[in-house]
């Protein structure tokens, strides 16, 4: 790694963490330079502005996530159930830090990057997830009675809605306060509810007989 590349990587790492912590709107180039113990003039030599830094940060995130997912899918030696859980864990771990406040910030102040991120998630996460569901149906791990697209749509709509502040704002405040979950917990519980159900084993048996 060249010195220039090393410095750019450090800048992107620190900038991304500040965006996550403070939001895009409230993070300035001064903040980023100060966090790096770098002059703003030096910072501008590597990135012409805050928007370019944001775009580069998310490009790095998307590339990293793509490499992880591709490696997982290429591995022919792990059981299907492990592959399914690993895929959902990888996606959740990398996307969960993008909190609802930052997402709202992006949609309002960086709409092009917001759209690119949404498109990436749709194409890379959801389409790959559908392929994984297809594999599960073929191997007998996923019920063939279930529509593969519906499985993905339920997961996608649940995740996107639960981290969308505008969607959540329509619910009473006491309900929102009671949820009180981090983004990573939202991903985890949505997966458990959708794919393991809300019923206990005993209740599930009675439900199936009813």
XYZ file of C-alpha atoms in Angstrom:
210
model
C 0.000 0.000 0.000
C 1.462 3.381 -1.030
C 1.731 6.254 1.433
C -1.008 8.151 -0.413
C -3.341 5.153 -0.359
C -2.636 4.584 3.318
C -3.496 8.194 4.176
C -6.678 8.078 2.058
C -7.767 4.895 3.843
C -7.185 6.534 7.227
C -9.164 9.603 6.193
C -12.067 7.491 4.961
C -12.112 5.428 8.144
C -12.199 8.463 10.432
C -14.679 10.355 8.254
C -17.045 7.384 8.091
C -16.985 6.995 11.882
C -17.777 10.696 12.304
C -20.646 10.464 9.816
C -22.052 7.545 11.806
C -21.654 9.385 15.102
C -22.678 12.927 14.149
C -24.590 12.518 10.909
C -23.665 13.941 7.530
C -25.174 17.383 8.003
C -23.499 17.997 11.360
C -20.048 16.759 10.335
C -17.742 19.371 8.824
C -14.411 19.141 7.070
C -13.008 20.963 10.115
C -14.275 18.132 12.336
C -12.664 15.508 10.120
C -9.352 17.362 9.891
C -9.289 17.879 13.670
C -10.055 14.205 14.316
C -7.149 13.278 12.048
C -4.824 15.878 13.575
C -4.437 17.128 10.021
C -4.750 20.591 8.539
C -7.854 21.240 6.464
C -5.594 22.270 3.591
C -3.954 18.822 3.637
C -7.348 17.124 3.841
C -8.511 18.968 0.723
C -5.490 17.623 -1.162
C -6.985 14.141 -0.856
C -10.702 14.898 -1.078
C -12.253 18.032 -2.609
C -15.200 18.135 -0.205
C -17.431 16.481 2.357
C -19.789 14.998 -0.237
C -16.897 13.300 -2.051
C -15.687 11.911 1.272
C -19.131 10.527 1.989
C -19.372 8.949 -1.459
C -15.928 7.365 -1.142
C -16.789 6.043 2.339
C -19.872 4.270 1.058
C -18.051 2.983 -2.022
C -15.541 1.369 0.338
C -18.370 -0.115 2.405
C -20.049 -1.558 -0.696
C -16.801 -3.036 -2.018
C -15.980 -4.612 1.340
C -19.458 -6.104 1.673
C -19.358 -7.438 -1.901
C -16.033 -9.198 -1.300
C -17.319 -10.845 1.896
C -20.535 -12.028 0.240
C -18.778 -13.285 -2.888
C -16.302 -15.252 -0.769
C -19.157 -16.783 1.213
C -21.096 -17.800 -1.886
C -17.968 -19.262 -3.493
C -17.343 -21.531 -0.500
C -18.743 -24.955 -1.449
C -17.687 -26.644 1.792
C -20.003 -25.047 4.364
C -23.532 -26.312 5.132
C -26.467 -24.407 3.647
C -27.854 -23.314 7.022
C -24.460 -21.902 8.019
C -24.225 -20.068 4.703
C -27.705 -18.570 5.162
C -27.017 -17.399 8.711
C -23.564 -16.105 7.745
C -24.996 -14.105 4.848
C -27.623 -12.432 7.024
C -25.002 -11.775 9.713
C -22.545 -10.214 7.252
C -25.191 -7.934 5.787
C -26.471 -6.934 9.223
C -22.988 -6.346 10.664
C -21.888 -4.076 7.812
C -25.154 -2.194 7.327
C -26.368 -1.986 10.928
C -23.974 0.841 11.937
C -25.771 3.052 9.399
C -28.266 4.338 11.947
C -31.727 5.780 11.140
C -30.592 9.356 11.748
C -27.798 9.070 9.183
C -30.143 7.469 6.654
C -32.581 10.355 7.051
C -29.662 12.763 6.757
C -28.541 11.139 3.501
C -32.010 11.190 2.009
C -32.415 14.890 2.804
C -28.900 16.214 2.146
C -27.176 13.663 -0.127
C -30.029 12.161 -2.190
C -27.787 10.781 -4.952
C -25.705 8.793 -2.459
C -28.891 7.677 -0.696
C -30.263 6.381 -4.015
C -27.005 4.610 -4.895
C -26.925 2.922 -1.496
C -30.528 1.761 -1.830
C -29.851 0.456 -5.340
C -26.769 -1.408 -4.129
C -28.710 -3.031 -1.282
C -31.478 -4.080 -3.666
C -29.166 -5.518 -6.303
C -26.375 -6.988 -4.202
C -28.123 -7.973 -0.991
C -31.683 -8.829 -1.942
C -31.004 -10.522 -5.293
C -28.208 -12.578 -3.752
C -30.507 -13.434 -0.867
C -33.110 -14.670 -3.342
C -30.507 -16.930 -4.967
C -29.709 -18.330 -1.543
C -33.398 -19.011 -0.910
C -33.609 -20.768 -4.293
C -30.683 -22.954 -3.278
C -32.432 -23.740 0.006
C -35.606 -24.796 -1.806
C -33.623 -27.031 -4.175
C -31.807 -28.704 -1.264
C -34.930 -29.085 0.872
C -33.957 -26.623 3.592
C -36.607 -24.055 2.680
C -40.250 -25.027 2.178
C -41.129 -25.213 -1.499
C -44.614 -23.978 -0.555
C -43.171 -20.564 0.194
C -42.773 -18.033 -2.604
C -39.068 -17.152 -2.807
C -39.709 -13.550 -3.770
C -42.180 -13.092 -0.931
C -39.573 -14.349 1.557
C -37.102 -11.707 0.401
C -39.704 -8.933 0.161
C -40.914 -9.514 3.707
C -37.342 -9.378 4.994
C -36.456 -6.316 2.905
C -39.605 -4.355 3.728
C -39.273 -5.126 7.426
C -35.653 -3.999 7.603
C -36.126 -0.872 5.496
C -39.226 0.222 7.395
C -37.777 -0.428 10.830
C -34.764 1.809 10.189
C -36.771 4.534 8.420
C -37.526 7.410 10.843
C -40.384 8.683 8.664
C -42.076 5.281 8.750
C -41.587 4.961 12.504
C -42.893 8.468 13.152
C -46.455 7.403 12.316
C -46.556 5.165 15.413
C -47.340 6.459 18.928
C -44.325 7.775 20.795
C -44.739 5.244 23.614
C -44.466 2.395 21.078
C -41.306 3.866 19.572
C -39.784 4.359 23.016
C -40.584 0.800 24.046
C -38.764 -0.585 21.006
C -35.515 1.124 22.023
C -33.326 -1.143 19.885
C -30.031 -0.437 18.169
C -29.916 -0.920 14.406
C -27.993 -4.178 14.809
C -30.633 -5.445 17.256
C -33.348 -4.512 14.758
C -31.644 -6.621 12.078
C -31.188 -9.537 14.472
C -34.728 -9.561 15.844
C -36.314 -9.097 12.424
C -34.421 -12.173 11.212
C -35.496 -14.198 14.239
C -39.149 -13.189 14.006
C -39.429 -13.770 10.272
C -37.479 -17.004 9.998
C -37.987 -18.594 13.402
C -41.409 -17.198 14.214
C -42.787 -15.629 17.373
C -44.272 -18.829 18.794
C -42.630 -21.307 21.134
C -42.107 -24.865 19.854
C -45.148 -26.055 21.814
C -47.343 -23.224 20.587
C -46.142 -23.763 17.026
C -47.249 -27.383 17.145
C -50.695 -26.399 18.459
C -50.973 -23.653 15.840
C -50.226 -26.134 13.052
C -52.931 -28.501 14.361
C -55.548 -25.758 14.711
